[in-house]
Amino acid sequence: MRKDFEAGLAEACYHHNVALLPYSPLAAGTLSGKYRNKDSIPDNARLKLFPGFMDRYLGSHNERAVNKYCDLAIANGMTPAQLALSWCYHNEKVASTIIGATTMEQLDENIKAYDIRLADGIHEEIAKIYKEYTDPTKARN
């Protein structure tokens, strides 16, 4: 969740019963973990198709934050996408999400993530990572 929303709008939205609709809950695919190994990025991935599109994700603290979220997911027996989407699907501030699956496998994974409920311990670990990397796409290396 963007710090801009939390710092400026979350309270107003709460008091006026307005929910959040994340349009990129996997941060252009970075939270799926598919860009962790730069040597195995498919040629049809956004990172390669649109030069400069991913600069805000790759030229920031985002890579370190994504790696921590991915490690947390894997350590708890789920994919990074499942962790991110489950967090969104069951967040009280979120009404729905806009997913951008490009394959049937991605769509299946994204839909099945709804059935995953994150344990309190996982939420605590997410909070620790978030505290360390609050809005990482805005902080340059």
JSON list of C-alpha atoms in Angstrom, two decimals:
[
{"chain": "A", "resi": 1, "resn": "MET", "atom": "CA", "xyz": [0.00, 0.00, 0.00]},
{"chain": "A", "resi": 2, "resn": "ARG", "atom": "CA", "xyz": [1.35, 3.40, -0.91]},
{"chain": "A", "resi": 3, "resn": "LYS", "atom": "CA", "xyz": [2.38, 5.61, 1.97]},
{"chain": "A", "resi": 4, "resn": "ASP", "atom": "CA", "xyz": [0.57, 8.50, 0.28]},
{"chain": "A", "resi": 5, "resn": "PHE", "atom": "CA", "xyz": [-2.74, 6.73, 0.90]},
{"chain": "A", "resi": 6, "resn": "GLU", "atom": "CA", "xyz": [-1.95, 5.78, 4.48]},
{"chain": "A", "resi": 7, "resn": "ALA", "atom": "CA", "xyz": [-0.65, 9.22, 5.44]},
{"chain": "A", "resi": 8, "resn": "GLY", "atom": "CA", "xyz": [-3.26, 11.32, 3.73]},
{"chain": "A", "resi": 9, "resn": "LEU", "atom": "CA", "xyz": [-6.36, 9.41, 2.75]},
{"chain": "A", "resi": 10, "resn": "ALA", "atom": "CA", "xyz": [-6.86, 6.26, 4.83]},
{"chain": "A", "resi": 11, "resn": "GLU", "atom": "CA", "xyz": [-8.52, 8.05, 7.73]},
{"chain": "A", "resi": 12, "resn": "ALA", "atom": "CA", "xyz": [-10.80, 10.11, 5.48]},
{"chain": "A", "resi": 13, "resn": "CYS", "atom": "CA", "xyz": [-11.77, 7.02, 3.49]},
{"chain": "A", "resi": 14, "resn": "TYR", "atom": "CA", "xyz": [-12.54, 5.15, 6.71]},
{"chain": "A", "resi": 15, "resn": "HIS", "atom": "CA", "xyz": [-14.83, 7.90, 8.03]},
{"chain": "A", "resi": 16, "resn": "HIS", "atom": "CA", "xyz": [-16.63, 8.24, 4.69]},
{"chain": "A", "resi": 17, "resn": "ASN", "atom": "CA", "xyz": [-16.92, 4.50, 4.05]},
{"chain": "A", "resi": 18, "resn": "VAL", "atom": "CA", "xyz": [-14.75, 4.59, 0.91]},
{"chain": "A", "resi": 19, "resn": "ALA", "atom": "CA", "xyz": [-12.74, 1.47, 0.14]},
{"chain": "A", "resi": 20, "resn": "LEU", "atom": "CA", "xyz": [-9.48, 1.11, -1.76]},
{"chain": "A", "resi": 21, "resn": "LEU", "atom": "CA", "xyz": [-9.29, -0.52, -5.20]},
{"chain": "A", "resi": 22, "resn": "PRO", "atom": "CA", "xyz": [-5.65, -1.47, -5.92]},
{"chain": "A", "resi": 23, "resn": "TYR", "atom": "CA", "xyz": [-5.02, -1.42, -9.65]},
{"chain": "A", "resi": 24, "resn": "SER", "atom": "CA", "xyz": [-1.64, -3.15, -9.48]},
{"chain": "A", "resi": 25, "resn": "PRO", "atom": "CA", "xyz": [-1.56, -5.37, -6.38]},
{"chain": "A", "resi": 26, "resn": "LEU", "atom": "CA", "xyz": [1.52, -7.20, -7.71]},
{"chain": "A", "resi": 27, "resn": "ALA", "atom": "CA", "xyz": [3.37, -3.94, -8.49]},
{"chain": "A", "resi": 28, "resn": "ALA", "atom": "CA", "xyz": [3.63, -4.63, -12.24]},
{"chain": "A", "resi": 29, "resn": "GLY", "atom": "CA", "xyz": [4.62, -8.21, -11.51]},
{"chain": "A", "resi": 30, "resn": "THR", "atom": "CA", "xyz": [7.51, -7.45, -9.18]},
{"chain": "A", "resi": 31, "resn": "LEU", "atom": "CA", "xyz": [5.69, -8.93, -6.18]},
{"chain": "A", "resi": 32, "resn": "SER", "atom": "CA", "xyz": [5.25, -12.18, -8.11]},
{"chain": "A", "resi": 33, "resn": "GLY", "atom": "CA", "xyz": [8.99, -12.66, -7.80]},
{"chain": "A", "resi": 34, "resn": "LYS", "atom": "CA", "xyz": [9.46, -13.17, -11.54]},
{"chain": "A", "resi": 35, "resn": "TYR", "atom": "CA", "xyz": [12.04, -10.40, -11.82]},
{"chain": "A", "resi": 36, "resn": "ARG", "atom": "CA", "xyz": [14.26, -11.60, -8.96]},
{"chain": "A", "resi": 37, "resn": "ASN", "atom": "CA", "xyz": [16.68, -13.37, -11.29]},
{"chain": "A", "resi": 38, "resn": "LYS", "atom": "CA", "xyz": [17.51, -10.90, -14.03]},
{"chain": "A", "resi": 39, "resn": "ASP", "atom": "CA", "xyz": [19.14, -13.63, -16.14]},
{"chain": "A", "resi": 40, "resn": "SER", "atom": "CA", "xyz": [15.88, -15.57, -16.57]},
{"chain": "A", "resi": 41, "resn": "ILE", "atom": "CA", "xyz": [13.39, -12.80, -17.34]},
{"chain": "A", "resi": 42, "resn": "PRO", "atom": "CA", "xyz": [11.23, -13.86, -20.31]},
{"chain": "A", "resi": 43, "resn": "ASP", "atom": "CA", "xyz": [11.49, -11.77, -23.48]},
{"chain": "A", "resi": 44, "resn": "ASN", "atom": "CA", "xyz": [7.74, -11.06, -23.33]},
{"chain": "A", "resi": 45, "resn": "ALA", "atom": "CA", "xyz": [7.89, -9.62, -19.80]},
{"chain": "A", "resi": 46, "resn": "ARG", "atom": "CA", "xyz": [7.02, -5.93, -19.29]},
{"chain": "A", "resi": 47, "resn": "LEU", "atom": "CA", "xyz": [10.53, -5.32, -18.03]},
{"chain": "A", "resi": 48, "resn": "LYS", "atom": "CA", "xyz": [11.90, -6.10, -21.49]},
{"chain": "A", "resi": 49, "resn": "LEU", "atom": "CA", "xyz": [8.97, -5.01, -23.65]},
{"chain": "A", "resi": 50, "resn": "PHE", "atom": "CA", "xyz": [8.75, -1.46, -22.34]},
{"chain": "A", "resi": 51, "resn": "PRO", "atom": "CA", "xyz": [12.17, 0.12, -21.67]},
{"chain": "A", "resi": 52, "resn": "GLY", "atom": "CA", "xyz": [12.02, 2.50, -18.72]},
{"chain": "A", "resi": 53, "resn": "PHE", "atom": "CA", "xyz": [8.63, 1.22, -17.52]},
{"chain": "A", "resi": 54, "resn": "MET", "atom": "CA", "xyz": [10.14, -0.67, -14.59]},
{"chain": "A", "resi": 55, "resn": "ASP", "atom": "CA", "xyz": [12.75, 1.91, -13.59]},
{"chain": "A", "resi": 56, "resn": "ARG", "atom": "CA", "xyz": [10.84, 2.99, -10.50]},
{"chain": "A", "resi": 57, "resn": "TYR", "atom": "CA", "xyz": [10.78, -0.62, -9.32]},
{"chain": "A", "resi": 58, "resn": "LEU", "atom": "CA", "xyz": [14.33, -1.59, -10.22]},
{"chain": "A", "resi": 59, "resn": "GLY", "atom": "CA", "xyz": [16.11, 1.70, -9.51]},
{"chain": "A", "resi": 60, "resn": "SER", "atom": "CA", "xyz": [14.92, 1.92, -5.91]},
{"chain": "A", "resi": 61, "resn": "HIS", "atom": "CA", "xyz": [14.77, 0.02, -2.63]},
{"chain": "A", "resi": 62, "resn": "ASN", "atom": "CA", "xyz": [12.00, -2.02, -4.18]},
{"chain": "A", "resi": 63, "resn": "GLU", "atom": "CA", "xyz": [14.26, -4.94, -5.12]},
{"chain": "A", "resi": 64, "resn": "ARG", "atom": "CA", "xyz": [15.33, -5.49, -1.51]},
{"chain": "A", "resi": 65, "resn": "ALA", "atom": "CA", "xyz": [11.76, -5.17, -0.26]},
{"chain": "A", "resi": 66, "resn": "VAL", "atom": "CA", "xyz": [10.47, -7.59, -2.90]},
{"chain": "A", "resi": 67, "resn": "ASN", "atom": "CA", "xyz": [13.16, -10.10, -2.02]},
{"chain": "A", "resi": 68, "resn": "LYS", "atom": "CA", "xyz": [12.12, -9.99, 1.64]},
{"chain": "A", "resi": 69, "resn": "TYR", "atom": "CA", "xyz": [8.43, -10.44, 0.79]},
{"chain": "A", "resi": 70, "resn": "CYS", "atom": "CA", "xyz": [9.29, -13.29, -1.61]},
{"chain": "A", "resi": 71, "resn": "ASP", "atom": "CA", "xyz": [11.43, -15.01, 1.02]},
{"chain": "A", "resi": 72, "resn": "LEU", "atom": "CA", "xyz": [8.60, -14.67, 3.56]},
{"chain": "A", "resi": 73, "resn": "ALA", "atom": "CA", "xyz": [6.12, -16.23, 1.14]},
{"chain": "A", "resi": 74, "resn": "ILE", "atom": "CA", "xyz": [8.37, -19.15, 0.26]},
{"chain": "A", "resi": 75, "resn": "ALA", "atom": "CA", "xyz": [9.21, -19.77, 3.93]},
{"chain": "A", "resi": 76, "resn": "ASN", "atom": "CA", "xyz": [5.48, -20.09, 4.59]},
{"chain": "A", "resi": 77, "resn": "GLY", "atom": "CA", "xyz": [4.69, -22.44, 1.71]},
{"chain": "A", "resi": 78, "resn": "MET", "atom": "CA", "xyz": [3.13, -20.03, -0.76]},
{"chain": "A", "resi": 79, "resn": "THR", "atom": "CA", "xyz": [4.17, -18.13, -3.84]},
{"chain": "A", "resi": 80, "resn": "PRO", "atom": "CA", "xyz": [5.06, -14.45, -3.61]},
{"chain": "A", "resi": 81, "resn": "ALA", "atom": "CA", "xyz": [1.96, -13.61, -5.66]},
{"chain": "A", "resi": 82, "resn": "GLN", "atom": "CA", "xyz": [-0.24, -15.56, -3.25]},
{"chain": "A", "resi": 83, "resn": "LEU", "atom": "CA", "xyz": [1.19, -13.66, -0.29]},
{"chain": "A", "resi": 84, "resn": "ALA", "atom": "CA", "xyz": [0.63, -10.26, -1.91]},
{"chain": "A", "resi": 85, "resn": "LEU", "atom": "CA", "xyz": [-2.84, -11.02, -3.21]},
{"chain": "A", "resi": 86, "resn": "SER", "atom": "CA", "xyz": [-4.04, -12.73, -0.03]},
{"chain": "A", "resi": 87, "resn": "TRP", "atom": "CA", "xyz": [-2.96, -9.65, 1.91]},
{"chain": "A", "resi": 88, "resn": "CYS", "atom": "CA", "xyz": [-4.95, -7.44, -0.48]},
{"chain": "A", "resi": 89, "resn": "TYR", "atom": "CA", "xyz": [-8.00, -9.70, -0.68]},
{"chain": "A", "resi": 90, "resn": "HIS", "atom": "CA", "xyz": [-8.43, -9.81, 3.09]},
{"chain": "A", "resi": 91, "resn": "ASN", "atom": "CA", "xyz": [-7.37, -6.25, 3.99]},
{"chain": "A", "resi": 92, "resn": "GLU", "atom": "CA", "xyz": [-10.27, -4.35, 5.55]},
{"chain": "A", "resi": 93, "resn": "LYS", "atom": "CA", "xyz": [-9.41, -1.21, 3.55]},
{"chain": "A", "resi": 94, "resn": "VAL", "atom": "CA", "xyz": [-9.61, -3.02, 0.19]},
{"chain": "A", "resi": 95, "resn": "ALA", "atom": "CA", "xyz": [-12.93, -3.56, -1.60]},
{"chain": "A", "resi": 96, "resn": "SER", "atom": "CA", "xyz": [-11.54, -5.53, -4.52]},
{"chain": "A", "resi": 97, "resn": "THR", "atom": "CA", "xyz": [-8.42, -5.77, -6.65]},
{"chain": "A", "resi": 98, "resn": "ILE", "atom": "CA", "xyz": [-7.63, -5.40, -10.33]},
{"chain": "A", "resi": 99, "resn": "ILE", "atom": "CA", "xyz": [-5.38, -8.27, -11.31]},
{"chain": "A", "resi": 100, "resn": "GLY", "atom": "CA", "xyz": [-3.45, -8.31, -14.57]},
{"chain": "A", "resi": 101, "resn": "ALA", "atom": "CA", "xyz": [-2.83, -11.98, -15.30]},
{"chain": "A", "resi": 102, "resn": "THR", "atom": "CA", "xyz": [-1.46, -12.65, -18.78]},
{"chain": "A", "resi": 103, "resn": "THR", "atom": "CA", "xyz": [-1.61, -16.45, -18.65]},
{"chain": "A", "resi": 104, "resn": "MET", "atom": "CA", "xyz": [-4.19, -18.95, -17.45]},
{"chain": "A", "resi": 105, "resn": "GLU", "atom": "CA", "xyz": [-1.66, -20.20, -14.87]},
{"chain": "A", "resi": 106, "resn": "GLN", "atom": "CA", "xyz": [-1.30, -16.70, -13.44]},
{"chain": "A", "resi": 107, "resn": "LEU", "atom": "CA", "xyz": [-5.07, -16.24, -13.38]},
{"chain": "A", "resi": 108, "resn": "ASP", "atom": "CA", "xyz": [-5.51, -19.56, -11.56]},
{"chain": "A", "resi": 109, "resn": "GLU", "atom": "CA", "xyz": [-2.84, -18.65, -9.00]},
{"chain": "A", "resi": 110, "resn": "ASN", "atom": "CA", "xyz": [-4.38, -15.20, -8.46]},
{"chain": "A", "resi": 111, "resn": "ILE", "atom": "CA", "xyz": [-7.87, -16.58, -7.93]},
{"chain": "A", "resi": 112, "resn": "LYS", "atom": "CA", "xyz": [-6.70, -19.35, -5.59]},
{"chain": "A", "resi": 113, "resn": "ALA", "atom": "CA", "xyz": [-4.88, -16.78, -3.45]},
{"chain": "A", "resi": 114, "resn": "TYR", "atom": "CA", "xyz": [-8.31, -15.67, -2.23]},
{"chain": "A", "resi": 115, "resn": "ASP", "atom": "CA", "xyz": [-8.63, -18.92, -0.28]},
{"chain": "A", "resi": 116, "resn": "ILE", "atom": "CA", "xyz": [-5.37, -18.30, 1.59]},
{"chain": "A", "resi": 117, "resn": "ARG", "atom": "CA", "xyz": [-5.72, -16.64, 4.98]},
{"chain": "A", "resi": 118, "resn": "LEU", "atom": "CA", "xyz": [-2.49, -15.24, 6.35]},
{"chain": "A", "resi": 119, "resn": "ALA", "atom": "CA", "xyz": [-1.69, -16.15, 9.93]},
{"chain": "A", "resi": 120, "resn": "ASP", "atom": "CA", "xyz": [-1.09, -13.39, 12.47]},
{"chain": "A", "resi": 121, "resn": "GLY", "atom": "CA", "xyz": [2.62, -14.21, 12.48]},
{"chain": "A", "resi": 122, "resn": "ILE", "atom": "CA", "xyz": [2.81, -13.60, 8.74]},
{"chain": "A", "resi": 123, "resn": "HIS", "atom": "CA", "xyz": [1.00, -10.27, 9.13]},
{"chain": "A", "resi": 124, "resn": "GLU", "atom": "CA", "xyz": [3.57, -9.33, 11.77]},
{"chain": "A", "resi": 125, "resn": "GLU", "atom": "CA", "xyz": [6.43, -10.20, 9.41]},
{"chain": "A", "resi": 126, "resn": "ILE", "atom": "CA", "xyz": [4.81, -8.19, 6.61]},
{"chain": "A", "resi": 127, "resn": "ALA", "atom": "CA", "xyz": [4.53, -5.23, 8.99]},
{"chain": "A", "resi": 128, "resn": "LYS", "atom": "CA", "xyz": [8.24, -5.50, 9.85]},
{"chain": "A", "resi": 129, "resn": "ILE", "atom": "CA", "xyz": [9.23, -5.51, 6.19]},
{"chain": "A", "resi": 130, "resn": "TYR", "atom": "CA", "xyz": [6.86, -2.63, 5.47]},
{"chain": "A", "resi": 131, "resn": "LYS", "atom": "CA", "xyz": [8.32, -0.62, 8.34]},
{"chain": "A", "resi": 132, "resn": "GLU", "atom": "CA", "xyz": [11.81, -1.13, 6.92]},
{"chain": "A", "resi": 133, "resn": "TYR", "atom": "CA", "xyz": [10.78, -0.36, 3.32]},
{"chain": "A", "resi": 134, "resn": "THR", "atom": "CA", "xyz": [7.86, 2.05, 3.52]},
{"chain": "A", "resi": 135, "resn": "ASP", "atom": "CA", "xyz": [6.93, 2.97, -0.06]},
{"chain": "A", "resi": 136, "resn": "PRO", "atom": "CA", "xyz": [10.17, 1.60, -1.54]},
{"chain": "A", "resi": 137, "resn": "THR", "atom": "CA", "xyz": [9.57, 2.79, -5.12]},
{"chain": "A", "resi": 138, "resn": "LYS", "atom": "CA", "xyz": [10.04, 6.38, -4.00]},
{"chain": "A", "resi": 139, "resn": "ALA", "atom": "CA", "xyz": [13.34, 5.85, -2.17]},
{"chain": "A", "resi": 140, "resn": "ARG", "atom": "CA", "xyz": [16.31, 5.77, -4.50]},
{"chain": "A", "resi": 141, "resn": "ASN", "atom": "CA", "xyz": [19.38, 3.67, -3.75]}
]
